CSV table of C-alpha atoms in Angstrom, one decimal:
chain,number,residue,atom,x,y,z
A,1,SER,CA,197.1,0.4,244.2
A,2,GLN,CA,194.1,-0.3,246.4
A,3,LYS,CA,194.3,-3.5,248.2
A,4,ILE,CA,192.0,-5.6,250.4
A,5,GLU,CA,193.4,-8.3,252.6
A,6,GLN,CA,191.4,-11.1,254.2
A,7,ASN,CA,192.8,-14.1,255.9
A,8,SER,CA,193.3,-16.6,253.2
A,9,GLU,CA,193.5,-19.5,255.7
A,10,ALA,CA,190.2,-21.0,256.7
A,11,LEU,CA,188.9,-20.3,260.1
A,12,ASN,CA,187.7,-23.4,262.1
A,13,ILE,CA,185.6,-22.8,265.2
A,14,GLN,CA,183.4,-24.8,267.5
A,15,GLU,CA,179.6,-24.3,267.4
A,16,GLY,CA,178.5,-21.7,269.9
A,17,LYS,CA,181.7,-19.7,269.9
A,18,THR,CA,182.2,-16.3,268.3
A,19,ALA,CA,183.8,-16.2,264.9
A,20,THR,CA,185.9,-13.1,264.1
A,21,LEU,CA,187.0,-12.3,260.6
A,22,THR,CA,189.4,-9.5,259.6
A,23,CYS,CA,189.5,-7.2,256.6
A,24,ASN,CA,192.4,-4.9,256.2
A,25,TYR,CA,192.8,-2.4,253.4
A,26,THR,CA,195.4,0.0,252.1
A,27,ASN,CA,195.7,3.1,250.0
A,28,TYR,CA,192.2,4.1,250.2
A,29,SER,CA,189.6,5.8,252.4
A,30,PRO,CA,186.3,4.2,251.5
A,31,ALA,CA,183.0,5.9,252.3
A,32,TYR,CA,181.6,2.6,253.3
A,33,LEU,CA,182.4,-1.1,253.6
A,34,GLN,CA,180.3,-4.2,253.1
A,35,TRP,CA,180.3,-7.8,254.1
A,36,TYR,CA,178.8,-10.6,252.0
A,37,ARG,CA,178.4,-14.3,252.5
A,38,GLN,CA,179.1,-16.7,249.6
A,39,ASP,CA,178.3,-20.4,249.5
A,40,PRO,CA,180.1,-22.7,247.0
A,41,GLY,CA,178.7,-22.3,243.5
A,42,ARG,CA,176.5,-19.4,244.5
A,43,GLY,CA,176.5,-15.6,244.2
A,44,PRO,CA,177.4,-13.5,247.2
A,45,VAL,CA,174.6,-12.5,249.6
A,46,PHE,CA,174.6,-9.0,251.2
A,47,LEU,CA,174.9,-9.0,255.0
A,48,LEU,CA,175.8,-5.6,256.4
A,49,LEU,CA,177.0,-2.2,255.3
A,50,ILE,CA,178.9,0.1,257.6
A,51,ARG,CA,179.7,3.8,256.8
A,52,GLU,CA,182.9,5.7,257.6
A,53,ASN,CA,181.2,7.6,260.3
A,54,GLU,CA,179.9,4.5,262.0
A,55,LYS,CA,182.0,2.5,264.5
A,56,GLU,CA,179.8,-0.5,264.8
A,57,LYS,CA,176.8,-2.1,263.3
A,58,ARG,CA,174.7,-5.1,264.4
A,59,LYS,CA,172.2,-7.3,262.8
A,60,GLU,CA,170.9,-10.3,264.8
A,61,ARG,CA,174.0,-12.4,265.6
A,62,LEU,CA,176.3,-10.4,263.3
A,63,LYS,CA,178.4,-7.4,264.3
A,64,VAL,CA,180.7,-5.3,262.1
A,65,THR,CA,183.2,-2.7,263.3
A,66,PHE,CA,185.0,-0.2,261.1
A,67,ASP,CA,188.2,1.5,262.2
A,68,THR,CA,189.2,4.1,259.6
A,69,THR,CA,192.5,4.8,261.5
A,70,LEU,CA,193.6,1.2,261.5
A,71,LYS,CA,192.0,0.7,258.0
A,72,GLN,CA,190.4,-2.4,259.3
A,73,SER,CA,187.0,-4.0,259.7
A,74,LEU,CA,186.1,-6.9,261.9
A,75,PHE,CA,183.2,-9.1,261.3
A,76,HIS,CA,181.8,-11.2,264.2
A,77,ILE,CA,179.3,-14.0,264.3
A,78,THR,CA,178.2,-14.8,267.8
A,79,ALA,CA,176.8,-18.1,268.9
A,80,SER,CA,178.0,-19.6,265.6
A,81,GLN,CA,176.2,-22.5,264.0
A,82,PRO,CA,177.3,-25.1,261.4
A,83,ALA,CA,174.9,-23.3,259.0
A,84,ASP,CA,177.2,-20.2,259.3
A,85,SER,CA,179.9,-22.2,257.4
A,86,ALA,CA,180.6,-20.3,254.2
A,87,THR,CA,183.0,-17.8,252.7
A,88,TYR,CA,182.7,-14.2,253.9
A,89,LEU,CA,183.7,-11.4,251.6
A,90,CYS,CA,184.7,-7.9,252.5
A,91,ALA,CA,184.0,-5.2,249.9
A,92,LEU,CA,184.9,-1.5,249.7
A,93,ASN,CA,183.4,1.2,247.7
A,94,THR,CA,186.1,3.0,245.8
A,95,GLY,CA,184.1,6.0,244.8
A,96,GLY,CA,181.3,6.3,242.3
A,97,PHE,CA,179.9,2.9,241.3
A,98,LYS,CA,182.9,0.7,241.7
A,99,THR,CA,183.3,-1.8,244.5
A,100,ILE,CA,186.3,-4.0,245.0
A,101,PHE,CA,186.2,-7.3,246.9
A,102,GLY,CA,188.6,-9.2,249.0
A,103,ALA,CA,189.2,-12.9,248.2
A,104,GLY,CA,187.2,-13.9,251.3
A,105,THR,CA,187.8,-16.0,254.4
A,106,ARG,CA,186.4,-19.5,254.6
A,107,LEU,CA,184.6,-20.3,257.9
A,108,PHE,CA,184.0,-23.8,259.1
A,109,VAL,CA,181.8,-24.2,262.2
A,110,LYS,CA,182.0,-27.6,263.8
A,111,ALA,CA,179.1,-29.2,265.6
B,1,GLY,CA,163.4,-8.1,248.7
B,2,ALA,CA,166.3,-7.3,246.3
B,3,VAL,CA,166.3,-10.5,244.4
B,4,VAL,CA,168.4,-11.0,241.2
B,5,SER,CA,168.1,-14.0,238.9
B,6,GLN,CA,170.5,-15.3,236.3
B,7,HIS,CA,169.8,-17.7,233.5
B,8,PRO,CA,171.1,-20.2,232.7
B,9,SER,CA,172.7,-21.4,236.0
B,10,ARG,CA,175.0,-23.7,234.1
B,11,VAL,CA,176.0,-24.0,230.5
B,12,ILE,CA,178.3,-26.2,228.5
B,13,CYS,CA,179.2,-25.2,225.0
B,14,LYS,CA,181.6,-26.0,222.2
B,15,SER,CA,184.6,-23.8,221.4
B,16,GLY,CA,183.7,-21.1,218.9
B,17,THR,CA,180.1,-20.8,219.9
B,18,SER,CA,178.4,-17.8,221.6
B,19,VAL,CA,176.7,-17.9,224.9
B,20,LYS,CA,174.2,-15.4,226.3
B,21,ILE,CA,173.6,-15.0,230.0
B,22,GLU,CA,170.6,-13.1,231.3
B,23,CYS,CA,170.5,-11.1,234.6
B,24,ARG,CA,167.2,-9.9,235.9
B,25,SER,CA,166.4,-7.8,239.0
B,26,LEU,CA,163.0,-9.3,240.1
B,27,ASP,CA,161.7,-6.9,242.7
B,28,PHE,CA,163.7,-3.7,242.1
B,29,GLN,CA,164.8,-1.4,239.3
B,30,ALA,CA,168.5,-1.2,238.7
B,31,THR,CA,170.0,1.6,236.7
B,32,THR,CA,173.4,0.1,237.1
B,33,MET,CA,174.3,-3.6,236.8
B,34,PHE,CA,177.7,-5.2,237.1
B,35,TRP,CA,179.2,-8.3,235.6
B,36,TYR,CA,181.9,-10.2,237.5
B,37,ARG,CA,184.0,-13.2,236.8
B,38,GLN,CA,185.2,-15.5,239.6
B,39,PHE,CA,187.9,-18.2,239.6
B,40,PRO,CA,188.0,-20.9,242.3
B,41,LYS,CA,189.0,-19.5,245.7
B,42,LYS,CA,189.6,-16.1,244.2
B,43,SER,CA,188.0,-12.7,244.5
B,44,LEU,CA,185.3,-11.4,242.3
B,45,MET,CA,186.8,-9.7,239.3
B,46,LEU,CA,184.7,-6.8,237.9
B,47,MET,CA,184.4,-7.1,234.1
B,48,ALA,CA,182.1,-4.3,233.3
B,49,THR,CA,179.6,-1.8,234.6
B,50,SER,CA,176.4,-1.3,232.6
B,51,ASN,CA,174.0,1.5,232.8
B,52,GLU,CA,170.5,1.2,231.4
B,53,GLY,CA,170.2,2.6,227.9
B,54,SER,CA,173.9,3.4,227.5
B,55,LYS,CA,177.1,1.5,226.6
B,56,ALA,CA,178.9,-0.5,229.2
B,57,THR,CA,182.1,0.5,230.8
B,58,TYR,CA,184.7,-2.2,230.6
B,59,GLU,CA,187.5,-2.8,233.0
B,60,GLN,CA,191.1,-2.8,231.8
B,61,GLY,CA,192.0,-6.0,230.1
B,62,VAL,CA,188.4,-7.1,229.3
B,63,GLU,CA,187.7,-7.3,225.6
B,64,LYS,CA,184.4,-5.5,224.9
B,65,ASP,CA,184.0,-7.3,221.5
B,66,LYS,CA,184.3,-10.6,223.2
B,67,PHE,CA,182.0,-9.9,226.2
B,68,LEU,CA,179.0,-8.0,224.8
B,69,ILE,CA,176.8,-6.4,227.4
B,70,ASN,CA,173.4,-5.0,226.8
B,71,HIS,CA,171.3,-3.3,229.5
B,72,ALA,CA,168.1,-2.7,227.7
B,73,SER,CA,165.8,-2.1,230.6
B,74,LEU,CA,165.9,-1.3,234.3
B,75,THR,CA,165.5,-4.9,235.2
B,76,LEU,CA,167.5,-6.8,232.5
B,77,SER,CA,171.1,-7.0,231.5
B,78,THR,CA,172.7,-9.6,229.2
B,79,LEU,CA,176.2,-10.8,228.8
B,80,THR,CA,177.1,-12.6,225.6
B,81,VAL,CA,180.4,-14.4,225.4
B,82,THR,CA,181.2,-14.5,221.7
B,83,SER,CA,183.3,-17.2,220.1
B,84,ALA,CA,183.9,-18.8,223.4
B,85,HIS,CA,187.1,-20.7,224.1
B,86,PRO,CA,188.1,-23.0,227.0
B,87,GLU,CA,189.9,-20.1,228.8
B,88,ASP,CA,186.6,-18.4,229.0
B,89,SER,CA,185.3,-21.2,231.3
B,90,SER,CA,184.5,-19.6,234.6
B,91,PHE,CA,181.8,-18.6,237.1
B,92,TYR,CA,180.0,-15.4,235.9
B,93,ILE,CA,178.0,-13.4,238.4
B,94,CYS,CA,175.9,-10.3,237.9
B,95,SER,CA,174.7,-7.7,240.4
B,96,GLY,CA,172.4,-4.8,240.4
B,97,LYS,CA,172.2,-1.6,242.4
B,98,PRO,CA,168.7,-0.4,243.4
B,99,LEU,CA,167.4,2.8,241.9
B,100,ALA,CA,166.2,3.8,245.3
B,101,GLY,CA,165.4,2.6,248.8
B,102,GLY,CA,166.4,-0.7,250.4
B,103,GLU,CA,168.2,-1.5,253.6
B,104,SER,CA,171.3,0.5,252.7
B,105,GLY,CA,169.9,2.9,250.2
B,106,THR,CA,171.4,2.7,246.8
B,107,ASP,CA,174.9,1.7,247.9
B,108,THR,CA,174.5,-2.0,248.1
B,109,GLN,CA,174.8,-4.5,245.2
B,110,TYR,CA,172.5,-7.5,245.1
B,111,PHE,CA,173.9,-10.5,243.3
B,112,GLY,CA,172.5,-13.2,241.1
B,113,PRO,CA,173.2,-16.8,241.8
B,114,GLY,CA,175.9,-17.0,239.1
B,115,THR,CA,176.3,-18.9,235.9
B,116,ARG,CA,178.9,-21.7,235.5
B,117,LEU,CA,180.2,-21.6,231.9
B,118,THR,CA,182.2,-24.6,230.6
B,119,VAL,CA,183.7,-24.3,227.1
B,120,LEU,CA,184.8,-27.6,225.7
């Protein structure tokens, strides 16, 4: 079955450093992949979408890579700030309308 | 842009009662809306996909008679939890896909803020 794996352990980094989160998937070839941010008790907020024919995408301090051979996406936040502390979800389109989500990685940025 | 609202944000009800949750896309039209359920520190679990003007498609294991979904217009979908029981307590989140346009075309889902349901 299709599976998405994100680091279940929280990632703790110092303010100003680059945070790198990993999303691995198996048994599927998604047309695109998305990253969302979720704060406690809130709905996810869309951040970036990257398509299978794109290697990298950037938006302000965010960068996403997509390696369809490794079946992996990396999500980077440069010059991280305490306000970046949240859970980050990886999501794959599985064809048609359906999207499946990873469980997310919790990021803590210390001042 | 691409704002989705949910109402109520929090509801507490007695066992056996029904609860309706509204999901509205405020600045875009959504032919497709999704309803998810999320448990603490767990992934979003898709419950059903609803298309405007037609019956919802439910995921395996989700009781359609218990979780009634109506998508009456391009900007409104409702989820009614009928005869709620304590095990239905959860965080319910809706999302909508734009009809057209937006940063990533029609591929991205935009989520509401969620509704915390507690059944006593």
